[in-house]
Short mmCIF file of C-alpha atoms in Angstrom, two decimals:
data_model
loop_
_atom_site.label_atom_id
_atom_site.label_comp_id
_atom_site.label_asym_id
_atom_site.label_seq_id
_atom_site.Cartn_x
_atom_site.Cartn_y
_atom_site.Cartn_z
CA UNK A 534 118.15 138.21 95.07
CA UNK A 535 119.48 135.45 92.84
CA UNK A 536 118.34 132.85 95.38
CA UNK A 537 114.83 134.26 95.43
CA UNK A 538 114.66 134.06 91.65
CA UNK A 539 115.80 130.43 91.66
CA UNK A 540 112.87 129.47 93.91
CA UNK A 541 110.24 130.87 91.54
CA UNK A 542 109.60 132.21 88.07
CA UNK A 543 108.20 135.65 89.01
CA UNK A 544 110.16 138.53 90.45
CA UNK A 545 109.26 139.60 94.01
CA UNK A 546 108.15 143.11 94.83
CA UNK A 547 108.90 145.38 97.77
CA UNK A 548 105.55 144.60 99.42
CA UNK A 549 105.89 140.88 98.82
CA UNK A 550 109.48 139.58 98.74
CA UNK A 551 108.32 136.13 97.59
CA UNK A 552 107.78 135.11 93.95
CA UNK A 553 104.35 134.00 92.79
CA UNK A 554 105.56 130.46 92.01
CA UNK A 555 107.44 128.85 94.89
CA UNK A 556 109.46 125.65 94.99
CA UNK A 557 109.54 123.71 98.25
CA UNK A 558 111.77 120.89 99.37
CA UNK A 559 109.87 119.01 102.08
CA UNK A 560 111.88 116.13 103.50
CA UNK A 561 113.50 115.53 100.11
CA UNK A 562 110.25 115.76 98.11
CA UNK A 563 109.97 118.73 95.75
CA UNK A 564 106.67 120.63 95.50
CA UNK A 565 105.83 123.58 93.24
CA UNK A 566 102.91 125.80 94.23
CA UNK A 567 101.74 129.38 94.23
CA UNK A 568 102.45 131.84 97.01
CA UNK A 569 98.70 132.56 97.62
CA UNK A 570 98.21 128.85 98.34
CA UNK A 571 100.85 128.84 101.07
CA UNK A 572 99.28 131.87 102.81
CA UNK A 573 95.65 130.80 102.35
CA UNK A 574 95.19 129.85 106.03
CA UNK A 575 96.02 132.84 108.27
CA UNK A 576 97.88 131.91 111.42
CA UNK A 577 99.25 128.67 110.03
CA UNK A 578 102.96 127.90 110.06
CA UNK A 579 103.21 128.28 106.28
CA UNK A 580 101.38 131.60 106.51
CA UNK A 581 103.90 132.80 109.09
CA UNK A 582 106.82 131.63 106.95
CA UNK A 583 105.69 133.21 103.69
CA UNK A 584 104.31 136.52 104.94
CA UNK A 585 107.47 137.68 106.67
CA UNK A 586 109.67 140.32 105.14
CA UNK A 587 113.01 138.67 105.83
CA UNK A 588 113.25 135.97 103.15
CA UNK A 589 116.84 135.16 104.06
CA UNK A 590 115.78 133.78 107.44
CA UNK A 591 114.09 130.78 105.77
CA UNK A 592 116.11 127.61 105.21
CA UNK A 593 117.10 126.75 101.63
CA UNK A 594 118.50 123.65 99.99
CA UNK A 595 121.49 123.61 97.63
CA UNK A 596 119.28 124.63 94.67
CA UNK A 597 117.69 127.58 96.42
CA UNK A 598 114.35 125.90 97.18
CA UNK A 599 112.70 126.65 100.52
CA UNK A 600 113.36 123.70 102.81
CA UNK A 601 110.94 122.23 105.39
CA UNK A 602 112.21 119.32 107.46
CA UNK A 603 108.98 117.30 107.64
CA UNK A 604 107.48 114.16 106.07
CA UNK A 605 107.59 114.75 102.32
CA UNK A 606 105.02 112.06 101.51
CA UNK A 607 102.36 113.41 103.87
CA UNK A 608 102.93 117.03 102.86
CA UNK A 609 100.95 116.43 99.65
CA UNK A 610 97.78 116.23 101.78
CA UNK A 611 98.74 119.36 103.70
CA UNK A 612 99.21 121.21 100.40
CA UNK A 613 95.91 119.87 99.02
CA UNK A 614 94.15 121.20 102.10
CA UNK A 615 95.81 124.60 101.72
CA UNK A 616 94.40 124.90 98.19
CA UNK A 617 90.68 124.69 99.02
CA UNK A 618 90.42 123.82 102.75
CA UNK A 619 89.04 120.38 101.95
CA UNK A 620 90.48 116.96 102.73
CA UNK A 621 90.20 113.92 100.45
CA UNK A 622 92.14 110.81 101.46
CA UNK A 623 92.52 107.53 99.55
CA UNK A 624 90.63 104.48 100.75
CA UNK A 625 92.29 102.45 103.51
CA UNK A 626 94.67 105.32 104.28
CA UNK A 627 97.05 103.92 106.94
CA UNK A 628 98.83 107.14 107.94
CA UNK A 629 95.88 109.03 109.44
CA UNK A 630 97.35 109.55 112.91
CA UNK A 631 100.68 110.68 111.43
CA UNK A 632 98.89 113.12 109.11
CA UNK A 633 97.06 114.53 112.13
CA UNK A 634 100.42 115.12 113.78
CA UNK A 635 101.63 116.93 110.64
CA UNK A 636 98.49 119.09 110.69
CA UNK A 637 99.24 120.03 114.28
CA UNK A 638 102.81 120.94 113.36
CA UNK A 639 101.68 123.17 110.47
CA UNK A 640 99.14 124.82 112.81
CA UNK A 641 96.00 123.85 110.89
CA UNK A 642 93.34 123.38 113.60
CA UNK A 643 90.46 122.74 111.18
CA UNK A 644 92.41 119.99 109.46
CA UNK A 645 93.21 118.48 112.86
CA UNK A 646 89.47 118.35 113.56
CA UNK A 647 88.80 116.67 110.22
CA UNK A 648 91.34 113.99 111.06
CA UNK A 649 89.96 113.38 114.55
CA UNK A 650 88.34 109.91 114.98
CA UNK A 651 84.84 111.31 115.58
CA UNK A 652 84.83 112.96 112.13
CA UNK A 653 86.51 110.20 110.20
CA UNK A 654 83.34 108.91 108.50
CA UNK A 655 83.73 111.38 105.66
CA UNK A 656 87.00 109.68 104.75
CA UNK A 657 85.75 106.06 104.58
CA UNK A 658 87.13 105.26 108.01
CA UNK A 659 84.02 105.85 110.09
CA UNK A 660 83.68 102.27 111.24
CA UNK A 661 87.21 102.10 112.53
CA UNK A 662 87.39 103.03 116.23
CA UNK A 663 91.20 102.69 116.24
CA UNK A 664 92.70 105.26 113.89
CA UNK A 665 96.29 104.17 114.35
CA UNK A 666 95.81 101.02 112.29
CA UNK A 667 92.39 100.97 110.58
CA UNK A 668 93.16 98.08 108.25
CA UNK A 669 93.26 95.54 111.03
CA UNK A 670 89.55 95.83 111.76
CA UNK A 671 86.71 93.90 110.19
CA UNK A 672 82.89 94.03 110.49
CA UNK A 673 83.19 91.61 113.44
CA UNK A 674 85.98 93.53 115.12
CA UNK A 675 84.05 94.25 118.32
CA UNK A 676 83.33 90.56 118.80
CA UNK A 677 86.93 89.67 117.98
CA UNK A 678 88.26 92.07 120.63
CA UNK A 679 85.86 90.71 123.22
CA UNK A 680 86.86 87.14 122.40
CA UNK A 681 90.51 88.11 122.43
CA UNK A 682 90.21 89.39 125.99
CA UNK A 683 88.42 86.18 126.94
CA UNK A 684 91.16 84.02 125.45
CA UNK A 685 93.76 86.09 127.30
CA UNK A 686 92.05 85.33 130.58
CA UNK A 687 91.78 81.66 129.59
CA UNK A 688 95.04 80.77 127.80
CA UNK A 689 93.89 77.23 127.01
CA UNK A 690 90.69 78.30 125.32
CA UNK A 691 92.06 78.38 121.77
CA UNK A 692 95.21 76.58 120.67
CA UNK A 693 96.18 76.19 117.03
CA UNK A 694 92.73 77.17 115.82
CA UNK A 695 91.16 73.95 117.09
CA UNK A 696 87.43 73.99 117.71
CA UNK A 697 87.38 70.69 119.51
CA UNK A 698 88.52 71.88 122.96
CA UNK A 699 85.07 72.35 124.41
CA UNK A 700 82.49 75.12 124.24
CA UNK A 701 84.99 77.80 125.24
CA UNK A 702 87.34 76.87 122.39
CA UNK A 703 84.53 76.91 119.85
CA UNK A 704 83.43 80.39 120.93
CA UNK A 705 87.01 81.67 120.74
CA UNK A 706 87.23 81.03 116.97
CA UNK A 707 83.91 82.53 115.88
CA UNK A 708 85.09 86.15 115.62
CA UNK A 709 88.26 85.40 113.62
CA UNK A 710 88.47 85.17 109.85
CA UNK A 711 89.98 82.21 108.08
CA UNK A 712 93.01 82.63 105.89
CA UNK A 713 96.55 81.63 104.97
CA UNK A 714 99.85 83.25 105.95
CA UNK A 715 103.13 82.14 104.39
CA UNK A 716 106.46 82.64 106.15
CA UNK A 717 109.60 82.51 104.01
CA UNK A 718 113.30 83.00 104.58
CA UNK A 719 116.66 82.47 102.90
CA UNK A 720 119.46 80.76 104.76
CA UNK A 721 123.03 79.73 104.04
CA UNK A 722 125.90 77.93 105.70
CA UNK A 723 129.44 76.88 104.84
CA UNK A 724 130.33 73.21 105.13
CA UNK A 725 133.92 72.05 105.47
CA UNK A 726 135.45 69.26 103.46
CA UNK A 727 135.85 66.63 106.17
CA UNK A 728 133.03 66.90 108.67
CA UNK A 729 129.71 68.55 109.33
CA UNK A 730 131.11 69.77 112.66
CA UNK A 731 132.91 72.43 110.63
CA UNK A 732 129.64 73.92 109.40
CA UNK A 733 129.34 77.66 109.90
CA UNK A 734 125.76 78.91 109.87
CA UNK A 735 124.74 82.44 109.04
CA UNK A 736 121.85 84.06 110.81
CA UNK A 737 118.54 84.54 109.01
CA UNK A 738 118.79 87.92 107.31
CA UNK A 739 115.05 88.54 106.86
CA UNK A 740 111.77 86.73 107.43
CA UNK A 741 109.20 87.52 104.73
CA UNK A 742 105.42 87.44 105.18
CA UNK A 743 102.88 86.74 102.42
CA UNK A 744 99.10 86.88 102.82
CA UNK A 745 96.23 89.28 103.33
CA UNK A 746 97.25 92.61 104.78
CA UNK A 747 94.60 92.46 107.52
CA UNK A 748 95.70 89.01 108.72
CA UNK A 749 99.40 89.91 108.66
CA UNK A 750 98.78 93.03 110.75
CA UNK A 751 96.53 91.14 113.16
CA UNK A 752 99.19 88.50 113.85
CA UNK A 753 102.42 90.51 113.80
CA UNK A 754 101.29 94.02 114.76
CA UNK A 755 104.16 96.44 115.33
CA UNK A 756 106.76 93.81 114.43
CA UNK A 757 105.61 93.93 110.79
CA UNK A 758 107.68 96.23 108.61
CA UNK A 759 105.20 98.07 106.38
CA UNK A 760 107.54 100.60 104.81
CA UNK A 761 107.67 98.73 101.49
CA UNK A 762 103.88 98.53 101.05
CA UNK A 763 102.12 101.18 103.19
CA UNK A 764 98.92 101.68 101.18
CA UNK A 765 97.82 98.08 100.63
CA UNK A 766 94.07 97.66 101.37
CA UNK A 767 93.23 95.11 104.12
CA UNK A 768 91.63 92.55 101.80
CA UNK A 769 94.44 92.58 99.24
CA UNK A 770 97.23 90.04 99.21
CA UNK A 771 100.81 91.18 99.50
CA UNK A 772 104.26 89.60 99.50
CA UNK A 773 106.15 92.79 100.35
CA UNK A 774 106.08 92.60 104.15
CA UNK A 775 108.87 91.33 106.36
CA UNK A 776 109.42 91.07 110.11
CA UNK A 777 111.56 93.31 112.27
CA UNK A 778 112.98 90.28 114.10
CA UNK A 779 114.92 87.32 112.69
CA UNK A 780 113.83 84.39 114.86
CA UNK A 781 111.55 81.87 113.15
CA UNK A 782 110.37 80.52 116.50
CA UNK A 783 109.12 83.98 117.46
CA UNK A 784 107.08 84.15 114.27
CA UNK A 785 105.69 80.66 114.89
CA UNK A 786 104.69 81.63 118.44
CA UNK A 787 102.76 84.66 117.18
CA UNK A 788 100.96 82.56 114.59
CA UNK A 789 100.08 79.91 117.16
CA UNK A 790 98.76 82.53 119.58
CA UNK A 791 96.53 83.84 116.77
CA UNK A 792 95.07 80.37 116.11
CA UNK A 793 97.08 79.42 113.03
CA UNK A 794 98.61 75.98 112.48
CA UNK A 795 101.12 74.81 109.90
CA UNK A 796 99.67 72.92 106.94
CA UNK A 797 102.65 72.72 104.55
CA UNK A 798 106.29 73.57 104.10
CA UNK A 799 108.87 73.30 101.34
CA UNK A 800 112.51 74.11 100.79
CA UNK A 801 114.96 74.37 97.91
CA UNK A 802 118.75 74.33 98.15
CA UNK A 803 121.81 74.87 95.98
CA UNK A 804 125.50 74.32 96.59
CA UNK A 805 128.54 76.19 95.32
CA UNK A 806 132.24 76.22 96.14
CA UNK A 807 133.46 79.22 98.08
CA UNK A 808 136.66 79.67 96.02
CA UNK A 809 139.23 77.64 94.14
CA UNK A 810 141.77 77.42 96.98
CA UNK A 811 139.53 75.43 99.34
CA UNK A 812 136.99 72.63 99.18
CA UNK A 813 134.54 74.44 101.44
CA UNK A 814 131.04 74.47 100.05
CA UNK A 815 128.39 77.15 100.55
CA UNK A 816 124.83 75.89 100.76
CA UNK A 817 121.97 78.31 100.23
CA UNK A 818 118.30 77.53 100.60
CA UNK A 819 114.88 79.13 100.53
CA UNK A 820 112.22 77.73 102.85
CA UNK A 821 108.51 78.51 103.14
CA UNK A 822 106.02 77.53 105.85
CA UNK A 823 102.30 77.79 105.12
CA UNK A 824 99.95 78.46 108.07
CA UNK A 825 96.17 78.32 108.04
CA UNK A 826 93.43 79.41 110.44
CA UNK A 827 89.94 77.97 110.13
#
């Protein structure tokens, strides 16, 4: 009974073994809500959990809170829906398909319908036919996809964003928006005292991407790590993305395929001795490449 008291501030009764105020630990995120909220949708998973008589069968964390091993960030929208059976999402919400999966797990069929693509207009995503990544699309997205398939069939149609390769090349650039993308990375190597042949290079630890969110997603797709900046609107600039691979040439290839060409680059470097016992020097540098598409 002590555990039940630690998960809420009201004592349970014989008919209802749960307290009125319940603390939940969902994937490491703590939520505090009322018991009627959790049982507001009959037949749901939460309803099944918090209407049973055997409280001890539910998982608890070390502090006695009821534990649910699901996405703690997305659960806030599940809980909001449980309160009044309405769904309100922020603009440019990028986790729609994942939230739909959470709704299916918690057995909320009406919420699943709300998150379906055909009903997405009420959540500012009605013009986005692809719900998995709505921020990539623009008002000319249909034309861009058609031109993309054309350029795939004709690899030489658009190279480096040039419009001077004939009528096909000019058409291939009409559906794409202009913009800049900056690629940056830090590198280092150790240089011996006598000869450059003794240089020991370290691999690139991380390639960073700066630019508009929509352009970055268009070029790099699934290879773009968005975990540091998941809610950035498509027309906002960000410098918090980085790539899941560490080969600069691979990044350059993707930019070239998307019609970008390099317009500037710069690099800075510093040198320091490794330690007092040797004359080996460690060089570190930061380099940026600026790409532009007309």
